[in-house]
């Protein structure tokens, strides 16, 4: 009985399918980021690819619906952060203080809009 319980726990923790999905997500995200950066003539395509690969891991969840939700929340958060920081930078310029203010305001707005996680 104990042996079958250990085997079940192992199979619940070890998921070759999740490992494969994560690997494919990293490879696809890296490829897209690398080639988009070439398209827009960014200076360091490998760095762009790495950032995209990290994002792929961050949004990858066990279930596809959760992955889409995590990706959508990431897009919303990025857009909100970009909008808030652009407005503040246009008014007050860019500095470490305006960066901190931008982050604070963006998080407050996200909380009020119930964009969490």
PDB file of C-alpha atoms in Angstrom:
ATOM      1  CA  UNK A   1       0.000   0.000   0.000  1.00  0.00           C
ATOM      2  CA  UNK A   2       2.725   2.435   0.957  1.00  0.00           C
ATOM      3  CA  UNK A   3       4.653   1.656  -2.231  1.00  0.00           C
ATOM      4  CA  UNK A   4       1.654   2.453  -4.447  1.00  0.00           C
ATOM      5  CA  UNK A   5       1.109   5.704  -2.523  1.00  0.00           C
ATOM      6  CA  UNK A   6       4.722   6.693  -3.128  1.00  0.00           C
ATOM      7  CA  UNK A   7       4.350   5.860  -6.822  1.00  0.00           C
ATOM      8  CA  UNK A   8       1.167   7.964  -7.047  1.00  0.00           C
ATOM      9  CA  UNK A   9       2.869  10.917  -5.348  1.00  0.00           C
ATOM     10  CA  UNK A  10       5.800  10.614  -7.747  1.00  0.00           C
ATOM     11  CA  UNK A  11       3.501  10.676 -10.769  1.00  0.00           C
ATOM     12  CA  UNK A  12       1.649  13.699  -9.389  1.00  0.00           C
ATOM     13  CA  UNK A  13       4.921  15.600  -8.965  1.00  0.00           C
ATOM     14  CA  UNK A  14       6.716  14.372 -12.088  1.00  0.00           C
ATOM     15  CA  UNK A  15       5.060  15.478 -15.280  1.00  0.00           C
ATOM     16  CA  UNK A  16       6.965  14.855 -18.492  1.00  0.00           C
ATOM     17  CA  UNK A  17       4.127  16.518 -20.412  1.00  0.00           C
ATOM     18  CA  UNK A  18       4.463  19.715 -18.349  1.00  0.00           C
ATOM     19  CA  UNK A  19       8.242  19.568 -18.854  1.00  0.00           C
ATOM     20  CA  UNK A  20       7.745  19.225 -22.608  1.00  0.00           C
ATOM     21  CA  UNK A  21       5.198  22.076 -22.699  1.00  0.00           C
ATOM     22  CA  UNK A  22       7.561  24.305 -20.725  1.00  0.00           C
ATOM     23  CA  UNK A  23      10.465  23.468 -23.034  1.00  0.00           C
ATOM     24  CA  UNK A  24       8.394  24.173 -26.148  1.00  0.00           C
ATOM     25  CA  UNK A  25       7.119  27.419 -24.617  1.00  0.00           C
ATOM     26  CA  UNK A  26      10.667  28.569 -23.889  1.00  0.00           C
ATOM     27  CA  UNK A  27      11.909  27.657 -27.369  1.00  0.00           C
ATOM     28  CA  UNK A  28       8.961  29.249 -29.168  1.00  0.00           C
ATOM     29  CA  UNK A  29       9.077  32.386 -27.006  1.00  0.00           C
ATOM     30  CA  UNK A  30      12.814  32.761 -27.533  1.00  0.00           C
ATOM     31  CA  UNK A  31      12.475  32.307 -31.293  1.00  0.00           C
ATOM     32  CA  UNK A  32       9.656  34.872 -31.562  1.00  0.00           C
ATOM     33  CA  UNK A  33      11.472  37.411 -29.371  1.00  0.00           C
ATOM     34  CA  UNK A  34      14.737  36.968 -31.243  1.00  0.00           C
ATOM     35  CA  UNK A  35      13.175  37.366 -34.678  1.00  0.00           C
ATOM     36  CA  UNK A  36      10.932  40.275 -33.689  1.00  0.00           C
ATOM     37  CA  UNK A  37      13.985  42.108 -32.387  1.00  0.00           C
ATOM     38  CA  UNK A  38      15.712  41.519 -35.733  1.00  0.00           C
ATOM     39  CA  UNK A  39      12.631  42.816 -37.530  1.00  0.00           C
ATOM     40  CA  UNK A  40      12.763  46.050 -35.529  1.00  0.00           C
ATOM     41  CA  UNK A  41      16.599  46.271 -35.598  1.00  0.00           C
ATOM     42  CA  UNK A  42      17.123  46.006 -31.849  1.00  0.00           C
ATOM     43  CA  UNK A  43      20.753  45.899 -30.789  1.00  0.00           C
ATOM     44  CA  UNK A  44      20.704  42.606 -28.867  1.00  0.00           C
ATOM     45  CA  UNK A  45      18.345  39.952 -30.276  1.00  0.00           C
ATOM     46  CA  UNK A  46      19.557  37.222 -27.877  1.00  0.00           C
ATOM     47  CA  UNK A  47      18.582  39.359 -24.878  1.00  0.00           C
ATOM     48  CA  UNK A  48      15.135  40.017 -26.360  1.00  0.00           C
ATOM     49  CA  UNK A  49      14.766  36.273 -26.896  1.00  0.00           C
ATOM     50  CA  UNK A  50      15.717  35.545 -23.296  1.00  0.00           C
ATOM     51  CA  UNK A  51      13.193  38.042 -21.943  1.00  0.00           C
ATOM     52  CA  UNK A  52      10.489  36.460 -24.072  1.00  0.00           C
ATOM     53  CA  UNK A  53      11.505  32.989 -22.881  1.00  0.00           C
ATOM     54  CA  UNK A  54      11.258  34.130 -19.252  1.00  0.00           C
ATOM     55  CA  UNK A  55       7.809  35.569 -19.962  1.00  0.00           C
ATOM     56  CA  UNK A  56       6.793  32.252 -21.516  1.00  0.00           C
ATOM     57  CA  UNK A  57       7.704  30.410 -18.325  1.00  0.00           C
ATOM     58  CA  UNK A  58       5.986  33.002 -16.134  1.00  0.00           C
ATOM     59  CA  UNK A  59       2.642  32.730 -17.929  1.00  0.00           C
ATOM     60  CA  UNK A  60       2.725  28.958 -18.494  1.00  0.00           C
ATOM     61  CA  UNK A  61       0.274  27.213 -16.186  1.00  0.00           C
ATOM     62  CA  UNK A  62      -0.864  23.618 -15.847  1.00  0.00           C
ATOM     63  CA  UNK A  63      -4.166  24.258 -17.636  1.00  0.00           C
ATOM     64  CA  UNK A  64      -4.451  26.185 -20.903  1.00  0.00           C
ATOM     65  CA  UNK A  65      -7.207  28.464 -19.569  1.00  0.00           C
ATOM     66  CA  UNK A  66      -4.939  29.525 -16.708  1.00  0.00           C
ATOM     67  CA  UNK A  67      -2.132  30.219 -19.185  1.00  0.00           C
ATOM     68  CA  UNK A  68      -4.369  32.501 -21.246  1.00  0.00           C
ATOM     69  CA  UNK A  69      -5.545  34.259 -18.094  1.00  0.00           C
ATOM     70  CA  UNK A  70      -1.970  34.753 -16.871  1.00  0.00           C
ATOM     71  CA  UNK A  71      -0.878  36.025 -20.292  1.00  0.00           C
ATOM     72  CA  UNK A  72      -3.849  38.407 -20.482  1.00  0.00           C
ATOM     73  CA  UNK A  73      -3.101  39.754 -16.985  1.00  0.00           C
ATOM     74  CA  UNK A  74       0.521  40.266 -17.989  1.00  0.00           C
ATOM     75  CA  UNK A  75      -0.525  42.209 -21.104  1.00  0.00           C
ATOM     76  CA  UNK A  76      -2.975  44.344 -19.111  1.00  0.00           C
ATOM     77  CA  UNK A  77      -0.374  45.033 -16.435  1.00  0.00           C
ATOM     78  CA  UNK A  78       2.248  45.963 -19.018  1.00  0.00           C
ATOM     79  CA  UNK A  79      -0.122  48.299 -20.843  1.00  0.00           C
ATOM     80  CA  UNK A  80      -1.244  49.922 -17.605  1.00  0.00           C
ATOM     81  CA  UNK A  81       2.343  50.340 -16.423  1.00  0.00           C
ATOM     82  CA  UNK A  82       3.434  51.806 -19.753  1.00  0.00           C
ATOM     83  CA  UNK A  83       0.532  54.244 -19.837  1.00  0.00           C
ATOM     84  CA  UNK A  84       1.012  55.429 -16.258  1.00  0.00           C
ATOM     85  CA  UNK A  85       4.792  55.749 -16.553  1.00  0.00           C
ATOM     86  CA  UNK A  86       4.546  57.605 -19.893  1.00  0.00           C
ATOM     87  CA  UNK A  87       2.094  60.117 -18.429  1.00  0.00           C
ATOM     88  CA  UNK A  88       4.211  60.714 -15.349  1.00  0.00           C
ATOM     89  CA  UNK A  89       7.460  60.916 -17.327  1.00  0.00           C
ATOM     90  CA  UNK A  90       5.935  63.512 -19.682  1.00  0.00           C
ATOM     91  CA  UNK A  91       4.878  65.653 -16.722  1.00  0.00           C
ATOM     92  CA  UNK A  92       7.744  65.159 -14.274  1.00  0.00           C
ATOM     93  CA  UNK A  93      10.586  63.724 -16.359  1.00  0.00           C
ATOM     94  CA  UNK A  94      12.375  60.468 -15.742  1.00  0.00           C
ATOM     95  CA  UNK A  95      14.128  59.706 -12.478  1.00  0.00           C
ATOM     96  CA  UNK A  96      14.195  56.983  -9.884  1.00  0.00           C
ATOM     97  CA  UNK A  97      11.535  58.841  -7.908  1.00  0.00           C
ATOM     98  CA  UNK A  98       9.162  59.104 -10.878  1.00  0.00           C
ATOM     99  CA  UNK A  99       9.747  55.413 -11.551  1.00  0.00           C
ATOM    100  CA  UNK A 100       8.731  54.579  -7.981  1.00  0.00           C
ATOM    101  CA  UNK A 101       5.692  56.855  -8.211  1.00  0.00           C
ATOM    102  CA  UNK A 102       4.692  55.242 -11.516  1.00  0.00           C
ATOM    103  CA  UNK A 103       4.901  51.744 -10.068  1.00  0.00           C
ATOM    104  CA  UNK A 104       2.901  52.775  -7.000  1.00  0.00           C
ATOM    105  CA  UNK A 105       0.149  54.426  -9.055  1.00  0.00           C
ATOM    106  CA  UNK A 106      -0.011  51.534 -11.535  1.00  0.00           C
ATOM    107  CA  UNK A 107      -0.402  49.006  -8.705  1.00  0.00           C
ATOM    108  CA  UNK A 108      -3.102  51.120  -7.048  1.00  0.00           C
ATOM    109  CA  UNK A 109      -5.004  51.401 -10.346  1.00  0.00           C
ATOM    110  CA  UNK A 110      -4.617  47.654 -10.982  1.00  0.00           C
ATOM    111  CA  UNK A 111      -5.977  46.967  -7.496  1.00  0.00           C
ATOM    112  CA  UNK A 112      -8.968  49.250  -8.036  1.00  0.00           C
ATOM    113  CA  UNK A 113      -9.663  47.569 -11.396  1.00  0.00           C
ATOM    114  CA  UNK A 114      -9.250  44.152  -9.717  1.00  0.00           C
ATOM    115  CA  UNK A 115      -6.348  43.235 -11.999  1.00  0.00           C
ATOM    116  CA  UNK A 116      -4.496  41.052  -9.511  1.00  0.00           C
ATOM    117  CA  UNK A 117      -2.224  38.027  -9.421  1.00  0.00           C
TER     118      UNK A 117
END
